[in-house]
Amino acid sequence: MATHFEMELDNLKSIIKKIGKLAEGQVSEAVKILLQEPEAAEGKIIKKTENKIDKLDVKIDEICQSIFALKQPVASDLRFIMSAMQISNEIERIGDLSISIVKKAKNIKEKHDLIVKFNIADISRQVELITAKTNICFAEQDGKATGEIFVLNKDIRNSCEDAIHDIINEMKVNSKAVVSGTNLVIVLKHLERISEHCTNIAEYVYFTVNAKIIKHDKFDDLRSED
Amino acid sequence: MKDIKIKVNDLSLYYGEKKALNEITMDIPANKVTALIGPSGCGKSTFLRCINRMNDLISNVSITGQMLVEGVDIYDKNVDVVNIRKKIGMVFQKSNPFPKSIYENIAYGPRINGINNKAELDEIVEKSLRQAAIWDELKDRLEDSALGLSGGQQQRLCIGRTLAVSPDIILMDEPASALDPISTSKIEELIHELKEQYTIIIVTHNMQQAARTSDHTAFFYMGNLIEMGKTNSIFTKPMQKQTEDYITGRFG
Ligand SMILES: Nc1ncnc2c1ncn2[C@@H]1O[C@H](COP(=O)(O)OP(=O)(O)OP(=O)(O)O)[C@@H](O)[C@H]1O
Ligand SMILES: [Mg+2]
Protein backbone atom coordinates (compact mmCIF):
# COMPACT_ATOMS: atom_id res chain seq x y z
CA MET A 1 0.00 0.00 0.00
CA ALA A 2 1.29 3.44 -0.88
CA THR A 3 1.87 5.75 2.05
CA HIS A 4 0.09 9.06 1.95
CA PHE A 5 3.41 10.73 1.20
CA GLU A 6 3.80 8.55 -1.88
CA MET A 7 0.32 9.53 -2.92
CA GLU A 8 1.30 13.16 -2.55
CA LEU A 9 4.30 12.61 -4.82
CA ASP A 10 2.10 10.83 -7.36
CA ASN A 11 -0.29 13.72 -7.30
CA LEU A 12 2.55 16.16 -7.94
CA LYS A 13 3.78 14.00 -10.78
CA SER A 14 0.38 13.91 -12.42
CA ILE A 15 0.05 17.69 -12.19
CA ILE A 16 3.41 18.06 -13.92
CA LYS A 17 2.31 15.63 -16.61
CA LYS A 18 -0.77 17.73 -17.07
CA ILE A 19 1.06 21.05 -17.36
CA GLY A 20 3.54 19.36 -19.71
CA LYS A 21 0.71 18.23 -21.95
CA LEU A 22 -0.74 21.73 -21.97
CA ALA A 23 2.60 23.20 -23.01
CA GLU A 24 2.95 20.55 -25.69
CA GLY A 25 -0.47 21.63 -26.97
CA GLN A 26 0.65 25.26 -26.98
CA VAL A 27 3.69 24.41 -29.06
CA SER A 28 1.54 22.50 -31.58
CA GLU A 29 -0.95 25.32 -31.71
CA ALA A 30 1.82 27.87 -32.27
CA VAL A 31 3.36 25.74 -35.00
CA LYS A 32 0.00 25.30 -36.67
CA ILE A 33 -0.60 29.04 -36.70
CA LEU A 34 2.95 29.68 -37.90
CA LEU A 35 2.65 27.28 -40.82
CA GLN A 36 -0.91 28.13 -41.76
CA GLU A 37 -1.81 30.46 -44.56
CA PRO A 38 -3.89 32.52 -44.35
CA GLU A 39 -3.90 32.91 -40.64
CA ALA A 40 -6.61 30.88 -39.04
CA ALA A 41 -8.70 31.94 -36.10
CA GLU A 42 -6.41 31.89 -33.12
CA GLY A 43 -5.71 33.47 -29.81
CA LYS A 44 -8.56 32.27 -27.62
CA ILE A 45 -7.47 28.72 -26.92
CA ILE A 46 -3.85 29.58 -26.63
CA LYS A 47 -4.55 32.43 -24.20
CA LYS A 48 -6.87 30.30 -22.10
CA THR A 49 -4.32 27.53 -21.92
CA GLU A 50 -1.66 29.98 -20.88
CA ASN A 51 -3.74 30.94 -17.87
CA LYS A 52 -4.11 27.29 -16.98
CA ILE A 53 -0.38 26.75 -17.27
CA ASP A 54 0.35 29.75 -15.05
CA LYS A 55 -2.07 28.51 -12.40
CA LEU A 56 -0.60 25.03 -12.41
CA ASP A 57 2.92 26.46 -12.25
CA VAL A 58 2.01 28.34 -9.06
CA LYS A 59 0.25 25.28 -7.69
CA ILE A 60 3.32 23.14 -8.27
CA ASP A 61 5.47 25.68 -6.43
CA GLU A 62 3.07 25.62 -3.51
CA ILE A 63 2.99 21.85 -3.36
CA CYS A 64 6.78 21.65 -3.51
CA GLN A 65 7.13 24.30 -0.81
CA SER A 66 4.85 22.44 1.53
CA ILE A 67 6.55 19.11 0.83
CA PHE A 68 9.91 20.69 1.63
CA ALA A 69 8.57 22.25 4.80
CA LEU A 70 6.46 19.38 6.04
CA LYS A 71 7.91 16.16 4.69
CA GLN A 72 11.68 16.64 4.64
CA PRO A 73 12.15 14.68 1.43
CA VAL A 74 15.45 12.84 1.10
CA ALA A 75 17.35 10.92 -1.59
CA SER A 76 15.28 10.19 -4.72
CA ASP A 77 12.26 12.00 -3.25
CA LEU A 78 14.41 15.08 -2.66
CA ARG A 79 15.73 14.99 -6.21
CA PHE A 80 12.25 14.55 -7.57
CA ILE A 81 10.91 17.59 -5.73
CA MET A 82 13.92 19.72 -6.66
CA SER A 83 13.42 18.71 -10.28
CA ALA A 84 9.68 19.23 -10.13
CA MET A 85 10.12 22.89 -9.24
CA GLN A 86 12.62 23.44 -12.03
CA ILE A 87 10.65 21.47 -14.58
CA SER A 88 7.48 23.41 -14.01
CA ASN A 89 9.50 26.56 -14.53
CA GLU A 90 10.85 25.28 -17.83
CA ILE A 91 7.38 24.23 -18.94
CA GLU A 92 5.96 27.62 -18.12
CA ARG A 93 8.67 29.20 -20.30
CA ILE A 94 7.81 26.86 -23.17
CA GLY A 95 4.23 28.09 -22.92
CA ASP A 96 5.31 31.74 -22.98
CA LEU A 97 7.54 31.22 -26.00
CA SER A 98 4.69 29.56 -27.89
CA ILE A 99 2.60 32.67 -27.37
CA SER A 100 5.43 34.88 -28.58
CA ILE A 101 5.75 32.79 -31.70
CA VAL A 102 2.09 33.38 -32.50
CA LYS A 103 2.53 37.13 -32.05
CA LYS A 104 5.62 37.30 -34.25
CA ALA A 105 4.07 35.09 -36.90
CA LYS A 106 1.47 37.78 -37.50
CA ASN A 107 4.16 40.19 -38.67
CA ILE A 108 5.48 37.89 -41.33
CA LYS A 109 4.30 38.81 -44.84
CA GLU A 110 4.30 36.26 -47.63
CA LYS A 111 4.85 33.72 -44.96
CA HIS A 112 4.29 30.72 -47.14
CA ASP A 113 7.21 31.48 -49.46
CA LEU A 114 9.54 32.14 -46.58
CA ILE A 115 8.52 28.97 -44.80
CA VAL A 116 9.27 26.89 -47.83
CA LYS A 117 12.45 28.71 -48.63
CA PHE A 118 13.98 28.44 -45.18
CA ASN A 119 12.82 25.02 -44.18
CA ILE A 120 10.69 26.32 -41.29
CA ALA A 121 8.19 23.48 -41.42
CA ASP A 122 10.82 20.81 -40.77
CA ILE A 123 12.29 22.72 -37.88
CA SER A 124 8.85 23.28 -36.40
CA ARG A 125 8.03 19.58 -36.63
CA GLN A 126 11.26 18.74 -34.89
CA VAL A 127 10.44 21.12 -32.08
CA GLU A 128 7.02 19.52 -31.72
CA LEU A 129 8.74 16.16 -31.61
CA ILE A 130 11.24 17.13 -28.91
CA THR A 131 8.42 18.56 -26.80
CA ALA A 132 6.47 15.31 -27.04
CA LYS A 133 9.54 13.21 -26.33
CA THR A 134 10.34 15.32 -23.31
CA ASN A 135 6.90 14.74 -21.85
CA ILE A 136 7.32 11.01 -22.30
CA CYS A 137 10.79 11.20 -20.78
CA PHE A 138 9.31 12.84 -17.69
CA ALA A 139 6.21 10.65 -17.48
CA GLU A 140 8.28 7.49 -17.62
CA GLN A 141 11.14 8.99 -15.59
CA ASP A 142 13.34 7.66 -18.33
CA GLY A 143 16.90 8.88 -17.81
CA LYS A 144 18.00 7.03 -20.96
CA ALA A 145 15.81 9.19 -23.19
CA THR A 146 17.93 12.16 -22.17
CA GLY A 147 20.66 11.27 -24.68
CA GLU A 148 18.18 11.13 -27.53
CA ILE A 149 16.76 14.50 -26.55
CA PHE A 150 20.26 15.97 -26.45
CA VAL A 151 20.88 14.79 -30.03
CA LEU A 152 17.58 16.15 -31.25
CA ASN A 153 18.28 19.47 -29.57
CA LYS A 154 21.62 19.69 -31.30
CA ASP A 155 19.97 19.07 -34.68
CA ILE A 156 17.40 21.73 -33.98
CA ARG A 157 20.04 24.20 -32.93
CA ASN A 158 22.03 23.57 -36.12
CA SER A 159 18.98 23.85 -38.35
CA CYS A 160 17.96 27.10 -36.68
CA GLU A 161 21.44 28.54 -37.06
CA ASP A 162 21.54 27.59 -40.73
CA ALA A 163 18.12 29.06 -41.40
CA ILE A 164 18.94 32.27 -39.54
CA HIS A 165 22.14 32.57 -41.51
CA ASP A 166 20.24 32.20 -44.79
CA ILE A 167 17.56 34.67 -43.75
CA ILE A 168 20.15 37.29 -42.86
CA ASN A 169 21.79 36.83 -46.25
CA GLU A 170 18.44 37.27 -47.92
CA MET A 171 17.80 40.46 -45.97
CA LYS A 172 21.15 41.84 -47.06
CA VAL A 173 20.19 41.67 -50.71
CA ASN A 174 16.47 42.27 -50.43
CA SER A 175 15.50 45.17 -48.21
CA LYS A 176 11.80 44.37 -48.60
CA ALA A 177 12.39 41.16 -46.69
CA VAL A 178 13.78 42.90 -43.60
CA VAL A 179 10.61 43.18 -41.50
CA SER A 180 9.38 39.68 -42.19
CA GLY A 181 12.87 38.29 -42.01
CA THR A 182 13.53 39.82 -38.61
CA ASN A 183 10.30 38.39 -37.25
CA LEU A 184 11.13 35.01 -38.66
CA VAL A 185 14.55 35.11 -37.04
CA ILE A 186 12.89 35.79 -33.70
CA VAL A 187 10.50 32.90 -34.28
CA LEU A 188 13.43 30.62 -34.99
CA LYS A 189 15.19 31.81 -31.85
CA HIS A 190 12.05 31.00 -29.88
CA LEU A 191 11.83 27.53 -31.39
CA GLU A 192 15.45 27.00 -30.47
CA ARG A 193 14.74 28.14 -26.89
CA ILE A 194 11.82 25.74 -26.59
CA SER A 195 14.10 22.95 -27.60
CA GLU A 196 16.64 24.10 -24.98
CA HIS A 197 13.97 24.10 -22.27
CA CYS A 198 13.04 20.57 -23.27
CA THR A 199 16.65 19.56 -22.94
CA ASN A 200 16.80 21.11 -19.48
CA ILE A 201 13.76 19.09 -18.46
CA ALA A 202 15.44 15.93 -19.71
CA GLU A 203 18.49 16.87 -17.65
CA TYR A 204 16.35 17.15 -14.53
CA VAL A 205 14.82 13.75 -15.21
CA TYR A 206 18.32 12.37 -15.60
CA PHE A 207 19.26 13.99 -12.30
CA THR A 208 16.22 12.51 -10.55
CA VAL A 209 16.93 9.04 -11.85
CA ASN A 210 20.72 8.92 -11.72
CA ALA A 211 21.56 11.43 -8.99
CA LYS A 212 23.99 13.11 -11.33
CA ILE A 213 23.85 16.75 -12.35
CA ILE A 214 24.59 17.07 -16.05
CA LYS A 215 23.60 20.70 -16.43
CA HIS A 216 26.11 22.60 -18.56
CA ASP A 217 27.90 19.35 -19.39
CA LYS A 218 28.40 18.25 -22.92
CA PHE A 219 26.36 15.40 -24.23
CA ASP A 220 29.60 13.56 -24.98
CA ASP A 221 30.40 13.46 -21.28
CA LEU A 222 27.09 11.79 -20.72
CA ARG A 223 27.65 9.29 -23.50
CA SER A 224 31.18 8.38 -22.43
CA GLU A 225 29.78 7.34 -19.05
CA ASP A 226 27.09 5.01 -20.30
CA MET B 1 -19.81 25.02 15.32
CA LYS B 2 -20.00 21.47 14.07
CA ASP B 3 -16.40 20.93 13.08
CA ILE B 4 -14.94 22.25 16.30
CA LYS B 5 -14.55 19.32 18.66
CA ILE B 6 -12.94 21.06 21.59
CA LYS B 7 -13.24 24.68 22.54
CA VAL B 8 -10.85 26.04 25.14
CA ASN B 9 -11.70 29.35 26.77
CA ASP B 10 -9.26 31.26 28.96
CA LEU B 11 -7.96 28.11 30.54
CA SER B 12 -5.32 28.59 33.23
CA LEU B 13 -3.70 25.93 35.35
CA TYR B 14 -1.72 26.28 38.54
CA TYR B 15 0.51 23.73 40.21
CA GLY B 16 0.20 25.21 43.71
CA GLU B 17 1.26 28.83 43.23
CA LYS B 18 2.96 28.25 39.93
CA LYS B 19 0.98 29.14 36.84
CA ALA B 20 1.75 26.51 34.22
CA LEU B 21 -0.90 27.48 31.65
CA ASN B 22 -1.81 31.06 31.02
CA GLU B 23 -5.28 31.83 29.68
CA ILE B 24 -5.25 29.43 26.79
CA THR B 25 -7.97 29.96 24.21
CA MET B 26 -8.15 27.72 21.20
CA ASP B 27 -10.42 25.66 18.97
CA ILE B 28 -9.49 22.10 18.16
CA PRO B 29 -11.14 20.87 14.97
CA ALA B 30 -12.87 17.52 14.70
CA ASN B 31 -11.38 14.69 12.66
CA LYS B 32 -8.08 16.43 12.30
CA VAL B 33 -4.68 15.99 13.83
CA THR B 34 -3.59 18.88 16.01
CA ALA B 35 0.05 18.96 17.07
CA LEU B 36 1.27 20.73 20.20
CA ILE B 37 4.86 21.85 19.98
CA GLY B 38 7.15 23.99 22.10
CA PRO B 39 10.27 23.79 24.24
CA SER B 40 10.51 21.51 27.23
CA GLY B 41 8.49 22.72 30.19
CA CYS B 42 6.24 25.00 28.12
CA GLY B 43 3.12 23.15 29.25
CA LYS B 44 2.26 20.81 26.38
CA SER B 45 1.71 17.73 28.53
CA THR B 46 -0.07 19.78 31.15
CA PHE B 47 -2.43 21.10 28.51
CA LEU B 48 -2.99 17.65 27.02
CA ARG B 49 -3.86 16.28 30.45
CA CYS B 50 -6.43 19.03 30.89
CA ILE B 51 -8.39 17.58 28.00
CA ASN B 52 -9.23 14.34 29.79
CA ARG B 53 -8.95 15.70 33.31
CA MET B 54 -5.87 13.66 34.05
CA ASN B 55 -4.58 16.60 36.09
CA ASP B 56 -7.29 15.79 38.64
CA LEU B 57 -5.01 12.99 39.74
CA ILE B 58 -2.31 15.47 40.73
CA SER B 59 -2.78 17.14 44.09
CA ASN B 60 -2.54 20.89 44.40
CA VAL B 61 -3.70 21.58 40.86
CA SER B 62 -6.24 24.31 40.27
CA ILE B 63 -7.83 25.18 36.98
CA THR B 64 -9.82 28.19 35.80
CA GLY B 65 -11.56 28.78 32.53
CA GLN B 66 -13.43 26.36 30.33
CA MET B 67 -12.70 23.19 28.42
CA LEU B 68 -15.70 22.48 26.21
CA VAL B 69 -15.81 19.08 24.58
CA GLU B 70 -18.68 19.02 22.12
CA GLY B 71 -20.06 22.02 23.92
CA VAL B 72 -19.96 20.50 27.39
CA ASP B 73 -17.61 21.99 29.95
CA ILE B 74 -15.80 18.94 31.28
CA TYR B 75 -14.87 20.81 34.47
CA ASP B 76 -18.50 21.36 35.31
CA LYS B 77 -19.22 19.65 38.62
CA ASN B 78 -22.12 17.67 37.18
CA VAL B 79 -19.90 15.97 34.64
CA ASP B 80 -18.87 12.36 35.22
CA VAL B 81 -15.09 12.01 34.87
CA VAL B 82 -15.30 8.33 33.98
CA ASN B 83 -17.44 9.12 30.97
CA ILE B 84 -15.01 11.75 29.83
CA ARG B 85 -12.08 9.39 30.00
CA LYS B 86 -14.08 6.78 28.11
CA LYS B 87 -14.62 9.24 25.28
CA ILE B 88 -11.08 10.50 25.35
CA GLY B 89 -8.32 7.94 25.00
CA MET B 90 -4.70 8.57 25.77
CA VAL B 91 -1.44 7.11 24.48
CA PHE B 92 1.75 7.81 26.38
CA GLN B 93 5.36 8.26 25.44
CA LYS B 94 6.41 5.03 27.06
CA SER B 95 4.24 2.19 25.92
CA ASN B 96 2.63 0.62 28.94
CA PRO B 97 0.95 -2.67 28.08
CA PHE B 98 -0.49 -4.65 30.97
CA PRO B 99 1.53 -7.75 31.88
CA LYS B 100 -1.11 -9.93 30.26
CA SER B 101 -1.73 -11.52 26.88
CA ILE B 102 -2.06 -9.41 23.77
CA TYR B 103 -5.72 -10.38 23.63
CA GLU B 104 -6.39 -9.38 27.23
CA ASN B 105 -4.70 -6.03 26.74
CA ILE B 106 -7.27 -5.12 24.15
CA ALA B 107 -10.24 -6.87 25.79
CA TYR B 108 -9.61 -5.24 29.15
CA GLY B 109 -11.32 -1.93 28.49
CA PRO B 110 -14.40 -3.36 26.76
CA ARG B 111 -14.79 -5.88 29.63
CA ILE B 112 -14.73 -3.08 32.17
CA ASN B 113 -17.44 -1.47 30.10
CA GLY B 114 -19.53 -4.60 30.56
CA ILE B 115 -18.88 -6.55 27.37
CA ASN B 116 -18.37 -10.21 28.27
CA ASN B 117 -19.57 -12.07 25.21
CA LYS B 118 -16.56 -13.90 23.76
CA ALA B 119 -17.54 -13.47 20.12
CA GLU B 120 -18.12 -9.79 20.64
CA LEU B 121 -14.78 -9.39 22.37
CA ASP B 122 -13.03 -11.35 19.61
CA GLU B 123 -14.48 -8.96 17.13
CA ILE B 124 -13.38 -5.90 19.08
CA VAL B 125 -9.87 -7.31 19.46
CA GLU B 126 -9.52 -7.94 15.76
CA LYS B 127 -11.01 -4.61 14.76
CA SER B 128 -8.86 -2.65 17.19
CA LEU B 129 -5.66 -4.41 16.19
CA ARG B 130 -6.49 -3.91 12.54
CA GLN B 131 -7.08 -0.21 13.10
CA ALA B 132 -3.79 -0.03 14.94
CA ALA B 133 -2.13 -1.58 11.86
CA ILE B 134 -0.78 -4.50 13.82
CA TRP B 135 -3.32 -7.30 13.29
CA ASP B 136 -1.29 -9.11 10.65
CA GLU B 137 1.76 -9.13 12.87
CA LEU B 138 -0.04 -10.38 15.95
CA LYS B 139 -3.04 -12.44 14.85
CA ASP B 140 -1.24 -15.76 15.37
CA ARG B 141 0.09 -14.94 18.82
CA LEU B 142 -2.82 -13.31 20.60
CA GLU B 143 -2.25 -15.43 23.70
CA ASP B 144 1.40 -14.41 24.02
CA SER B 145 2.38 -11.89 26.64
CA ALA B 146 2.26 -8.30 25.45
CA LEU B 147 5.55 -7.70 27.21
CA GLY B 148 7.32 -9.84 24.64
CA LEU B 149 6.56 -7.38 21.85
CA SER B 150 9.02 -4.87 20.46
CA GLY B 151 8.71 -1.25 21.53
CA GLY B 152 7.07 -0.27 18.27
CA GLN B 153 4.62 -3.16 18.47
CA GLN B 154 3.83 -2.37 22.11
CA GLN B 155 3.06 1.21 21.16
CA ARG B 156 0.69 0.16 18.41
CA LEU B 157 -0.87 -2.35 20.80
CA CYS B 158 -1.47 0.50 23.23
CA ILE B 159 -3.07 2.51 20.45
CA GLY B 160 -5.25 -0.53 19.73
CA ARG B 161 -6.14 -0.73 23.40
CA THR B 162 -7.18 2.90 23.31
CA LEU B 163 -9.31 2.33 20.21
CA ALA B 164 -11.00 -0.73 21.75
CA VAL B 165 -13.19 1.39 24.00
CA SER B 166 -14.26 3.52 21.00
CA PRO B 167 -13.24 6.96 22.10
CA ASP B 168 -13.76 9.91 19.77
CA ILE B 169 -10.73 11.84 20.84
CA ILE B 170 -7.24 10.41 21.12
CA LEU B 171 -4.53 12.23 23.04
CA MET B 172 -0.96 11.23 22.34
CA ASP B 173 1.98 12.43 24.37
CA GLU B 174 5.15 11.85 22.34
CA PRO B 175 3.89 8.49 21.09
CA ALA B 176 6.90 7.78 18.91
CA SER B 177 9.79 9.35 20.78
CA ALA B 178 11.15 5.99 21.91
CA LEU B 179 10.78 4.28 18.55
CA ASP B 180 13.06 3.62 15.60
CA PRO B 181 12.34 5.31 12.25
CA ILE B 182 10.37 2.41 10.81
CA SER B 183 8.08 2.06 13.82
CA THR B 184 7.79 5.83 13.89
CA SER B 185 6.65 6.01 10.31
CA LYS B 186 4.15 3.21 10.99
CA ILE B 187 2.71 5.19 13.87
CA GLU B 188 2.63 8.35 11.76
CA GLU B 189 0.88 6.56 8.92
CA LEU B 190 -1.54 5.15 11.46
CA ILE B 191 -2.29 8.60 12.82
CA HIS B 192 -3.08 9.68 9.30
CA GLU B 193 -5.52 6.79 8.89
CA LEU B 194 -7.17 7.29 12.25
CA LYS B 195 -8.11 10.91 11.79
CA GLU B 196 -10.98 9.91 9.53
CA GLN B 197 -12.73 8.64 12.61
CA TYR B 198 -11.08 10.35 15.54
CA THR B 199 -9.95 13.74 16.64
CA ILE B 200 -6.28 13.44 17.45
CA ILE B 201 -4.09 15.70 19.54
CA ILE B 202 -0.43 14.89 19.61
CA VAL B 203 2.40 16.33 21.66
CA THR B 204 5.75 15.97 20.03
CA HIS B 205 9.26 17.28 20.46
CA ASN B 206 9.98 16.31 16.94
CA MET B 207 9.11 19.27 14.80
CA GLN B 208 9.34 17.23 11.62
CA GLN B 209 6.88 14.80 13.08
CA ALA B 210 4.46 17.61 13.84
CA ALA B 211 4.92 18.85 10.30
CA ARG B 212 4.41 15.45 8.75
CA THR B 213 1.46 14.26 10.75
CA SER B 214 -0.69 17.19 11.71
CA ASP B 215 -3.24 19.42 10.05
CA HIS B 216 -3.01 22.14 12.69
CA THR B 217 -0.14 23.10 14.91
CA ALA B 218 -0.17 24.99 18.20
CA PHE B 219 3.04 26.49 19.49
CA PHE B 220 3.34 26.85 23.26
CA TYR B 221 5.94 28.86 25.10
CA MET B 222 6.19 29.31 28.87
CA GLY B 223 2.59 28.39 29.48
CA ASN B 224 1.27 30.63 26.70
CA LEU B 225 -0.24 29.64 23.42
CA ILE B 226 1.83 31.77 21.06
CA GLU B 227 0.30 30.76 17.79
CA MET B 228 -2.02 28.19 16.33
CA GLY B 229 -2.76 27.66 12.67
CA LYS B 230 -2.76 25.29 9.74
CA THR B 231 0.42 23.26 9.88
CA ASN B 232 1.26 24.27 6.35
CA SER B 233 1.13 27.96 7.32
CA ILE B 234 2.97 27.52 10.60
CA PHE B 235 5.84 25.77 8.83
CA THR B 236 6.02 28.00 5.79
CA LYS B 237 5.01 31.41 7.10
CA PRO B 238 4.43 31.62 10.86
CA MET B 239 2.92 34.89 12.05
CA GLN B 240 4.91 35.20 15.26
CA LYS B 241 8.63 35.69 15.45
CA GLN B 242 8.88 33.34 18.42
CA THR B 243 7.33 30.57 16.35
CA GLU B 244 9.69 31.26 13.48
CA ASP B 245 12.68 31.21 15.85
CA TYR B 246 11.56 27.96 17.42
CA ILE B 247 10.85 26.01 14.27
CA THR B 248 14.02 27.21 12.56
CA GLY B 249 16.05 26.21 15.60
CA ARG B 250 17.14 29.77 16.41
CA PHE B 251 15.61 29.84 19.82
CA GLY B 252 16.98 31.61 22.88
N1 LIG C 1 3.01 17.55 38.78
C1 LIG C 1 3.59 18.75 38.69
N2 LIG C 1 3.79 19.52 39.77
C2 LIG C 1 4.37 20.72 39.69
N3 LIG C 1 4.79 21.28 38.55
C3 LIG C 1 4.63 20.57 37.42
C4 LIG C 1 4.03 19.27 37.42
N4 LIG C 1 4.00 18.81 36.15
C5 LIG C 1 4.56 19.78 35.41
N5 LIG C 1 4.94 20.82 36.16
C6 LIG C 1 5.57 22.06 35.66
O1 LIG C 1 4.71 22.68 34.72
C7 LIG C 1 5.43 23.18 33.61
C8 LIG C 1 4.93 22.52 32.35
O2 LIG C 1 5.25 21.14 32.35
P1 LIG C 1 4.83 20.13 31.23
O3 LIG C 1 5.19 18.76 31.67
O4 LIG C 1 3.43 20.39 30.86
O5 LIG C 1 5.78 20.60 30.05
P2 LIG C 1 6.00 19.98 28.61
O6 LIG C 1 5.82 21.07 27.65
O7 LIG C 1 5.19 18.75 28.45
O8 LIG C 1 7.54 19.60 28.67
P3 LIG C 1 8.32 18.37 28.00
O9 LIG C 1 8.47 18.73 26.58
O10 LIG C 1 9.64 18.38 28.68
O11 LIG C 1 7.53 17.13 28.23
C9 LIG C 1 6.89 22.88 33.91
O12 LIG C 1 7.47 24.02 34.45
C10 LIG C 1 6.84 21.77 34.91
O13 LIG C 1 7.95 21.80 35.75
MG1 LIG D 1 5.64 16.64 28.19
Short mmCIF file of C-alpha atoms and ligand atoms in Angstrom, two decimals, chain B residues 44-45 173-174 203, ligand 2:
data_model
loop_
_atom_site.label_atom_id
_atom_site.label_comp_id
_atom_site.label_asym_id
_atom_site.label_seq_id
_atom_site.Cartn_x
_atom_site.Cartn_y
_atom_site.Cartn_z
CA LYS B 44 2.26 20.81 26.38
CA SER B 45 1.71 17.73 28.53
CA ASP B 173 1.98 12.43 24.37
CA GLU B 174 5.15 11.85 22.34
CA VAL B 203 2.40 16.33 21.66
MG MG C 2 5.64 16.64 28.19
#
